[in-house]
XYZ file of C-alpha atoms in Angstrom:
572
model
C -37.473 -67.837 -23.554
C -37.303 -66.797 -19.918
C -37.605 -63.102 -19.034
C -34.134 -63.134 -17.450
C -32.702 -64.543 -20.641
C -34.368 -61.805 -22.720
C -33.038 -59.114 -20.377
C -29.497 -60.443 -20.712
C -29.745 -60.477 -24.468
C -31.084 -56.891 -24.500
C -28.176 -55.677 -22.410
C -25.725 -57.382 -24.697
C -27.324 -55.817 -27.749
C -27.229 -52.384 -26.117
C -23.544 -52.738 -25.303
C -22.770 -53.719 -28.869
C -24.846 -50.852 -30.190
C -22.911 -48.367 -28.045
C -19.645 -49.837 -29.291
C -20.849 -49.336 -32.829
C -21.795 -45.698 -32.323
C -18.507 -44.733 -30.608
C -16.516 -43.142 -33.419
C -14.336 -40.113 -34.142
C -14.645 -36.741 -35.821
C -11.919 -34.459 -37.106
C -13.107 -31.238 -35.440
C -15.661 -29.609 -33.172
C -17.459 -28.274 -36.240
C -17.721 -31.802 -37.621
C -19.165 -32.881 -34.274
C -21.673 -30.009 -34.429
C -22.802 -31.270 -37.841
C -23.288 -34.828 -36.592
C -26.575 -35.868 -34.958
C -26.310 -38.426 -32.114
C -27.927 -41.875 -32.375
C -28.476 -42.854 -28.758
C -28.177 -41.284 -25.297
C -24.684 -41.717 -23.893
C -23.133 -42.099 -27.299
C -19.454 -41.035 -27.317
C -17.453 -39.331 -30.033
C -13.697 -38.807 -30.013
C -12.774 -35.448 -31.552
C -9.221 -35.323 -32.926
C -8.854 -31.571 -32.401
C -10.974 -28.466 -31.921
C -9.924 -27.034 -35.260
C -6.439 -28.453 -35.825
C -5.734 -32.101 -35.126
C -4.006 -32.638 -31.799
C -5.075 -29.311 -30.227
C -8.202 -28.970 -28.081
C -9.682 -32.340 -28.927
C -11.014 -35.052 -26.645
C -14.046 -37.185 -25.922
C -17.647 -35.902 -26.012
C -20.815 -37.715 -24.968
C -24.444 -37.154 -25.958
C -26.589 -35.854 -23.056
C -30.192 -36.483 -24.165
C -31.579 -35.005 -20.928
C -30.118 -31.518 -21.573
C -32.259 -29.296 -23.762
C -31.152 -25.840 -22.547
C -27.367 -25.480 -22.322
C -25.923 -22.997 -24.801
C -23.234 -23.891 -27.314
C -20.001 -22.440 -25.900
C -17.728 -23.886 -28.613
C -15.703 -25.836 -26.090
C -17.403 -27.945 -23.447
C -20.960 -27.884 -24.847
C -21.647 -28.312 -28.580
C -25.221 -28.021 -29.920
C -26.252 -29.647 -33.201
C -28.648 -28.151 -35.709
C -31.444 -30.266 -34.208
C -30.736 -29.017 -30.700
C -28.923 -32.065 -29.349
C -25.998 -31.543 -26.965
C -22.551 -33.037 -27.027
C -20.613 -32.471 -23.777
C -17.152 -32.970 -22.388
C -17.093 -35.490 -19.509
C -16.872 -33.872 -16.065
C -13.770 -35.882 -15.181
C -11.830 -34.064 -17.891
C -10.141 -30.836 -16.764
C -11.016 -27.936 -19.030
C -8.460 -25.897 -20.933
C -8.583 -22.805 -23.104
C -7.428 -24.868 -26.102
C -10.749 -26.715 -25.899
C -12.258 -23.444 -27.166
C -9.559 -22.888 -29.824
C -8.272 -19.892 -27.882
C -4.760 -19.042 -26.704
C -4.928 -15.854 -24.595
C -3.236 -13.326 -26.870
C -4.708 -10.217 -25.206
C -6.795 -9.463 -28.307
C -9.388 -12.212 -28.701
C -12.242 -12.034 -26.173
C -11.928 -14.979 -23.777
C -15.000 -14.184 -21.648
C -17.333 -16.945 -22.847
C -14.588 -19.558 -22.843
C -13.320 -18.832 -19.319
C -16.849 -18.598 -17.904
C -17.514 -22.019 -19.453
C -14.327 -23.342 -17.893
C -15.474 -22.066 -14.494
C -18.867 -23.778 -14.907
C -17.229 -27.010 -16.039
C -14.837 -27.192 -13.090
C -17.512 -26.306 -10.521
C -19.862 -28.953 -11.938
C -17.136 -31.502 -11.181
C -16.547 -30.061 -7.685
C -13.123 -28.748 -8.686
C -11.996 -25.319 -7.469
C -9.106 -24.591 -9.824
C -9.241 -23.266 -13.392
C -5.965 -23.894 -15.205
C -5.104 -21.217 -17.766
C -2.268 -21.145 -20.325
C 1.123 -19.887 -19.173
C 2.726 -16.671 -20.446
C -0.587 -15.386 -21.752
C -2.826 -12.336 -21.524
C -6.592 -12.804 -21.272
C -9.069 -10.240 -22.542
C -12.326 -10.702 -20.612
C -15.443 -8.895 -19.546
C -17.341 -10.023 -16.465
C -16.535 -13.472 -15.157
C -18.942 -15.251 -12.853
C -18.437 -17.309 -9.688
C -14.804 -16.204 -9.460
C -14.984 -16.261 -5.676
C -15.541 -20.019 -5.864
C -12.464 -20.867 -7.940
C -8.776 -20.059 -8.227
C -7.033 -19.366 -11.519
C -3.662 -21.040 -11.986
C -1.008 -20.100 -14.553
C 2.612 -19.018 -14.753
C 3.492 -15.523 -16.013
C -0.073 -14.816 -17.163
C -2.447 -11.954 -16.496
C -5.907 -10.573 -17.218
C -5.638 -7.533 -19.452
C -8.310 -5.200 -18.090
C -9.745 -6.989 -15.072
C -8.462 -7.606 -11.567
C -9.192 -11.323 -11.246
C -6.334 -13.045 -9.448
C -4.081 -15.610 -11.085
C -2.036 -17.769 -8.772
C 1.466 -18.065 -10.186
C 3.707 -21.049 -9.618
C 6.514 -18.475 -9.280
C 4.990 -16.884 -6.212
C 8.305 -16.218 -4.489
C 11.615 -14.822 -5.605
C 12.884 -11.798 -7.470
C 10.336 -9.276 -8.730
C 10.634 -7.173 -11.853
C 9.878 -3.529 -11.160
C 8.136 -1.555 -13.901
C 10.705 0.443 -15.947
C 9.672 3.856 -14.623
C 10.948 2.833 -11.163
C 14.216 1.167 -12.196
C 15.596 4.382 -13.674
C 15.836 5.615 -10.074
C 15.772 2.589 -7.759
C 18.361 0.067 -8.918
C 18.207 -2.377 -6.009
C 16.533 -5.765 -6.373
C 13.128 -6.445 -4.793
C 12.011 -9.885 -3.575
C 8.971 -11.590 -2.120
C 9.213 -14.770 -0.034
C 7.293 -16.357 2.839
C 4.715 -13.587 2.858
C 7.229 -10.755 3.215
C 8.730 -8.292 0.757
C 12.354 -7.203 0.878
C 14.936 -5.248 -1.074
C 18.710 -5.445 -1.425
C 18.914 -2.085 0.302
C 20.792 -1.435 3.550
C 20.030 2.024 4.894
C 23.040 1.935 7.226
C 25.374 1.882 4.205
C 24.439 5.535 3.673
C 25.488 6.740 7.108
C 27.872 9.706 7.005
C 30.998 9.089 9.078
C 33.842 11.375 10.138
C 34.236 14.342 12.500
C 31.825 13.909 15.425
C 30.275 16.554 17.662
C 28.337 15.680 20.814
C 25.136 17.256 22.168
C 23.725 16.858 25.703
C 20.412 18.203 26.982
C 21.769 17.750 30.530
C 25.159 19.281 31.255
C 25.895 20.488 27.741
C 27.020 24.015 26.930
C 27.375 25.709 23.559
C 30.583 27.362 24.788
C 32.227 23.923 24.914
C 34.141 22.495 21.951
C 31.608 19.643 21.489
C 34.325 17.094 20.661
C 33.661 14.730 23.578
C 30.645 13.763 25.636
C 32.166 15.595 28.621
C 32.545 18.780 26.559
C 29.302 18.429 24.588
C 27.270 21.274 23.148
C 23.852 22.036 24.564
C 21.953 22.508 21.297
C 21.546 20.573 18.077
C 21.737 23.831 16.136
C 25.252 24.508 17.468
C 26.438 21.094 16.290
C 24.852 21.169 12.836
C 26.421 24.556 12.040
C 29.997 23.479 12.676
C 31.933 23.902 9.413
C 33.542 20.448 9.610
C 30.735 18.389 11.175
C 30.072 14.909 9.786
C 28.288 13.260 12.722
C 26.107 14.706 15.473
C 25.918 12.317 18.431
C 23.025 13.049 20.793
C 22.503 12.106 24.397
C 19.296 10.083 24.620
C 16.230 11.754 26.120
C 13.945 14.712 25.477
C 15.063 17.960 23.856
C 12.886 21.058 23.875
C 12.492 23.468 20.982
C 15.554 25.502 22.011
C 17.882 22.505 22.150
C 16.458 20.086 19.584
C 15.483 22.203 16.560
C 17.960 23.756 14.132
C 17.387 27.355 12.983
C 18.110 26.686 9.302
C 19.002 23.762 7.109
C 22.422 22.233 7.668
C 24.782 23.212 4.872
C 26.741 19.963 4.687
C 25.929 16.269 4.679
C 25.836 14.674 8.121
C 24.496 11.894 10.312
C 22.394 12.433 13.427
C 22.520 9.521 15.849
C 21.986 8.730 19.520
C 24.763 7.703 21.865
C 24.474 4.141 23.110
C 21.704 3.207 20.674
C 18.954 4.971 22.628
C 16.353 7.430 21.338
C 16.241 11.197 21.235
C 12.972 13.156 21.187
C 13.332 16.463 19.327
C 10.207 18.412 20.277
C 8.840 21.754 19.199
C 7.785 22.806 22.690
C 9.358 24.209 25.841
C 10.290 22.235 28.906
C 9.936 23.783 32.318
C 6.369 24.984 31.700
C 5.534 24.722 35.397
C 5.272 28.126 37.119
C 4.905 30.036 33.858
C 1.104 30.049 33.951
C -1.555 32.088 35.733
C -4.788 30.426 36.836
C -8.265 31.854 36.337
C -11.073 29.531 37.399
C -10.068 26.270 35.639
C -8.012 27.862 32.865
C -4.262 28.404 32.798
C -2.852 31.257 30.716
C 0.578 32.403 29.618
C 2.116 34.614 26.952
C 3.169 32.505 23.970
C 2.871 33.306 20.242
C 3.161 31.026 17.186
C 1.371 28.129 18.901
C 0.361 25.350 16.505
C -1.044 22.744 18.874
C -1.058 21.614 22.508
C -0.552 18.042 23.719
C -0.388 16.091 26.975
C 2.399 13.503 27.045
C 1.290 12.135 30.419
C -1.766 10.554 28.801
C -0.751 8.083 26.105
C -2.974 6.025 23.815
C -2.414 2.372 22.936
C 0.218 3.371 20.387
C 2.140 5.505 22.871
C 0.996 8.784 21.294
C 0.392 11.980 23.226
C -3.139 13.187 23.899
C -4.107 16.103 21.657
C -5.956 18.983 23.327
C -8.939 20.256 21.379
C -8.600 23.761 19.980
C -11.702 25.832 20.810
C -12.852 29.253 19.616
C -12.489 31.443 22.718
C -10.657 31.577 25.999
C -14.015 31.337 27.754
C -14.697 28.036 25.998
C -11.475 26.638 27.417
C -12.761 27.159 30.963
C -15.812 24.975 30.285
C -14.031 22.355 28.162
C -11.574 19.936 29.789
C -8.660 18.980 27.517
C -8.831 22.149 25.390
C -6.794 25.188 24.385
C -7.082 28.535 22.611
C -4.729 31.246 21.376
C -5.256 34.825 20.198
C -1.792 34.928 18.665
C -0.242 36.544 21.731
C -1.397 34.453 24.687
C -2.398 30.816 25.043
C -5.024 29.334 27.389
C -5.207 25.647 28.351
C -7.278 23.381 30.527
C -5.761 19.932 31.064
C -7.972 16.859 30.996
C -7.348 16.266 34.695
C -7.356 20.009 35.612
C -3.740 19.908 36.757
C -1.393 22.831 36.249
C 0.663 22.690 33.041
C 4.002 20.934 33.517
C 6.790 19.368 31.466
C 4.261 16.923 29.999
C 2.282 19.857 28.584
C 3.600 20.163 25.028
C 2.853 23.603 23.566
C 4.053 23.016 20.006
C 5.363 26.098 18.197
C 6.012 27.003 14.549
C 9.377 25.336 14.145
C 10.628 22.537 11.938
C 13.519 20.342 10.963
C 14.281 21.721 7.490
C 16.713 20.254 4.969
C 17.415 22.079 1.703
C 19.907 21.901 -1.132
C 22.163 19.105 -2.415
C 23.098 17.544 0.928
C 22.490 14.146 2.536
C 21.028 13.682 6.016
C 21.165 10.320 7.756
C 19.008 10.085 10.908
C 18.800 7.061 13.218
C 16.654 6.513 16.331
C 15.306 10.061 16.265
C 11.748 10.980 17.240
C 10.996 14.176 15.321
C 8.142 16.105 16.944
C 8.339 19.728 15.789
C 5.284 21.895 15.135
C 5.940 22.202 11.402
C 7.275 18.686 10.872
C 10.343 17.383 9.041
C 10.709 19.036 5.616
C 13.226 18.120 2.877
C 13.059 20.618 -0.004
C 14.750 21.031 -3.373
C 16.450 24.423 -3.370
C 19.206 24.750 -5.941
C 19.835 21.033 -5.540
C 18.118 17.824 -4.489
C 18.516 16.786 -0.838
C 18.608 13.120 0.118
C 17.239 11.877 3.433
C 17.901 8.461 4.955
C 15.799 7.804 8.065
C 16.374 4.608 10.011
C 14.001 3.712 12.856
C 12.660 7.244 13.235
C 9.239 8.660 14.059
C 7.607 11.802 12.700
C 4.689 13.064 14.786
C 2.533 15.976 15.962
C 3.082 18.367 13.021
C 0.245 20.811 12.447
C 1.233 22.748 9.321
C 2.680 20.288 6.797
C 2.814 16.529 6.727
C 4.730 14.869 9.531
C 7.390 13.934 6.973
C 7.249 16.134 3.891
C 9.457 15.846 0.834
C 9.422 18.588 -1.789
C 11.551 17.457 -4.709
C 13.822 15.381 -2.453
C 14.936 11.753 -2.470
C 13.757 9.963 0.681
C 14.637 6.500 1.964
C 12.665 5.585 5.088
C 13.175 2.290 6.899
C 11.200 1.199 9.984
C 9.694 4.670 10.360
C 6.342 5.897 11.697
C 4.372 9.003 10.744
C 1.419 9.603 13.047
C -0.842 12.125 14.759
C -0.317 14.944 12.279
C -2.964 17.485 11.392
C -2.437 16.643 7.720
C -0.620 13.717 6.033
C 1.744 11.205 7.546
C 4.262 10.695 4.713
C 3.780 13.478 2.146
C 5.706 13.775 -1.140
C 5.565 16.753 -3.545
C 7.555 18.348 -6.325
C 9.534 21.568 -5.872
C 10.814 23.860 -8.629
C 9.477 21.264 -11.113
C 11.720 18.624 -9.529
C 9.658 15.501 -8.765
C 9.946 13.678 -5.469
C 11.192 10.105 -5.168
C 10.613 7.996 -2.071
C 11.295 4.503 -0.747
C 9.424 3.229 2.312
C 10.335 -0.112 3.890
C 8.457 -1.450 6.937
C 6.886 1.951 7.580
C 3.592 2.879 9.240
C 1.415 5.916 8.487
C -1.504 6.038 10.910
C -3.999 8.243 12.701
C -3.318 11.390 10.707
C -5.723 14.194 9.861
C -7.847 16.489 12.009
C -9.080 19.034 9.452
C -12.365 17.282 8.648
C -11.656 17.674 4.921
C -11.213 13.956 4.278
C -7.963 14.369 2.320
C -5.304 13.560 4.916
C -3.467 10.336 4.246
C -1.055 7.820 5.687
C 1.232 8.006 2.649
C 0.694 10.084 -0.484
C 2.738 11.074 -3.506
C 1.875 14.108 -5.630
C 2.734 15.663 -8.971
C 3.963 14.469 -12.363
C 7.048 12.289 -12.245
C 6.710 11.578 -8.535
C 7.670 8.005 -7.663
C 7.310 6.016 -4.459
C 8.082 2.384 -3.622
C 6.386 0.966 -0.527
C 7.308 -2.470 0.866
C 5.755 -4.129 3.954
C 4.068 -0.897 4.978
C 0.834 -0.323 6.876
C -1.523 2.658 6.690
C -4.633 2.958 8.816
C -6.922 5.252 10.734
C -6.241 8.289 8.543
C -8.826 10.979 7.852
C -8.744 10.371 4.122
C -7.594 7.621 1.754
C -4.963 5.666 3.636
C -2.633 5.289 0.662
C -3.110 7.544 -2.370
C -1.108 8.977 -5.276
C -2.333 11.926 -7.332
C -1.551 14.456 -10.063
C 0.619 12.163 -12.161
C 2.568 10.389 -9.400
C 3.078 6.609 -9.587
C 3.792 3.969 -6.961
C 4.834 0.338 -6.609
C 3.390 -1.279 -3.480
C 4.478 -4.710 -2.252
C 2.854 -6.414 0.747
C 1.202 -3.166 1.827
C -1.827 -3.136 4.122
C -4.347 -0.281 4.147
C -7.359 -0.389 6.425
C -9.972 1.540 8.372
C -9.947 4.894 6.630
C -11.656 7.527 8.789
C -12.886 9.579 5.834
C -16.472 10.507 6.682
C -17.879 9.714 3.205
C -16.760 7.259 0.507
C -13.805 6.168 2.598
C -11.209 4.192 0.716
C -8.003 2.346 1.534
C -6.140 2.773 -1.752
C -6.667 5.462 -4.376
C -5.024 6.956 -7.423
C -6.265 10.091 -9.129
C -5.718 12.154 -12.264
C -2.902 10.325 -14.113
C -0.179 7.929 -13.060
C 0.025 4.213 -12.274
C -0.406 2.365 -8.988
C 0.889 -1.199 -8.703
C -0.387 -3.421 -5.872
C 1.308 -6.805 -5.371
C 0.321 -9.000 -2.425
C -1.438 -6.016 -0.872
C -4.354 -6.083 1.553
C -7.365 -3.817 1.890
C -9.240 -4.419 5.110
C -11.374 -2.971 7.863
C -14.319 -0.643 7.757
C -13.513 1.468 4.668
C -16.290 1.838 2.058
C -13.997 1.070 -0.896
C -10.922 -1.058 -1.345
C -9.677 1.227 -4.107
C -10.934 4.287 -6.007
C -9.614 5.399 -9.402
C -10.315 8.681 -11.153
C -9.177 10.418 -14.301
C -6.762 8.510 -16.519
C -4.983 6.746 -13.667
C -4.441 2.983 -13.962
C -4.384 0.358 -11.232
C -2.348 -2.828 -11.738
C -2.866 -5.660 -9.261
C -1.315 -9.012 -8.501
C -2.551 -11.281 -5.719
C -4.467 -8.349 -4.264
C -8.167 -8.447 -3.405
C -9.846 -5.187 -4.403
C -13.434 -6.368 -4.566
C -15.166 -3.054 -3.824
C -13.979 -0.474 -6.319
C -14.930 2.755 -8.015
C -13.593 4.068 -11.298
C -13.367 3.240 -15.015
C -13.426 -0.551 -15.412
C -10.960 -0.412 -18.289
C -8.354 1.116 -15.947
C -8.372 -1.849 -13.551
C -5.723 -4.245 -14.820
C -3.530 -7.100 -13.710
C 0.203 -7.530 -13.991
C 2.713 -10.225 -13.137
C 5.679 -8.925 -11.119
C 7.572 -12.164 -11.774
C 7.349 -11.879 -15.568
């Protein structure tokens, strides 16, 4: 018989032999007990343990002598032979007889699923829907994406892409007892069914003008406007204070004590009003010695130059030095002995209206009143302070800035309710947005489209862009950005909790172990669609019994108890 004829016969025999050895087994255990006959032999398994669940085809890989039995995609017989799932079959957790109940350890199974998909050049691992996965360390997670609906990892922060990635979110219960509006996420942006303008106080209006106003007027028209904000806010029937746009000095733009009734503060014609903590008309009030200008002025907190603006439009801070003599040798510096103040401008000019000598004054709100502020730039030396005092104040700030405070945070709430929309807190000595309790009354805050940046000059590394303190404190942040702060950019401590949606934190200026997000002591921090970026050392740091919950948020560089890093599904 010719060689070609023999070869043809051999191939035919081999094909028939393979057909003979293709058979079925009831379970994976039955497959494990069965020794293969020939390389490439196939076995159809009816189910992993129960018929119809987790079954499929296996083939004998005679060339593999090392792969471990993972009870799903690789099965090893007692003689060391290996049955494998074909690479063209997508893996599933049911192949391992697991369901994702949050109790059974899924680590080996999901790692095997990752290996199986990567070996077939697939980048997606499909997990069961509406499940919770208990895992330890998973490998090669940066090379794949997990896909499931309404599922989560119990104690790890691996991301699961949800098919319900847009729409209405479900806030954790501790937030819904206070904030009853709906929260959504769509097209990369968070939103809430909250309109800050609905909370504007309307009614009896008094006008204030920094040019042409006089406190002896009746204040009822622009032509008969008051000169000072304090005069308007102390009227017994005031509902609205309407300001002329422009710059107000500390005499005209700061009230002496908290208003005693609810009111709105707005700007005529939709412009902006700057309420500063310094004097205008500084020119001619100074004496010159060498390169230093001096004048009598107590209670000075800081000195700024508004003629030199940075890329954000912020004033230039003068450096505080230790002696008046040091001022003379240090351009852009100042000093005070409590009675007099010495300055040397960066360009050696004489102090003028752009020289902002910020004094110890504030915009203080206390008691059970509501303040609505729109298009106001608050720039007092002690900042804007809302404090519980016999009742909880409520502050609504719409398109406002809070800057240049040197004693408290730029915006500080002490047991108040705060709703801030399109607001900025920047260039403070301490925090940007700062929330505390008062008289055991916790603070509650809502920030939408806000920015807390470039705060902190103490060198202590604990000045933040936004921070909530104390047990029961709650803050919701949506579409906010915090960066360049001399401490953790966004942090909650001492039992406070926060829900953060589409928040970006980056480039912390803390000198050591800088971090973008942090939560300390107790309390929960939720991060959904949040971003940690820039030059910070850590994406997030946890300490104490605090717990971090993440969804679609990359926090790769972390510090803290592993068990306290968890995932959640805001669409569940």
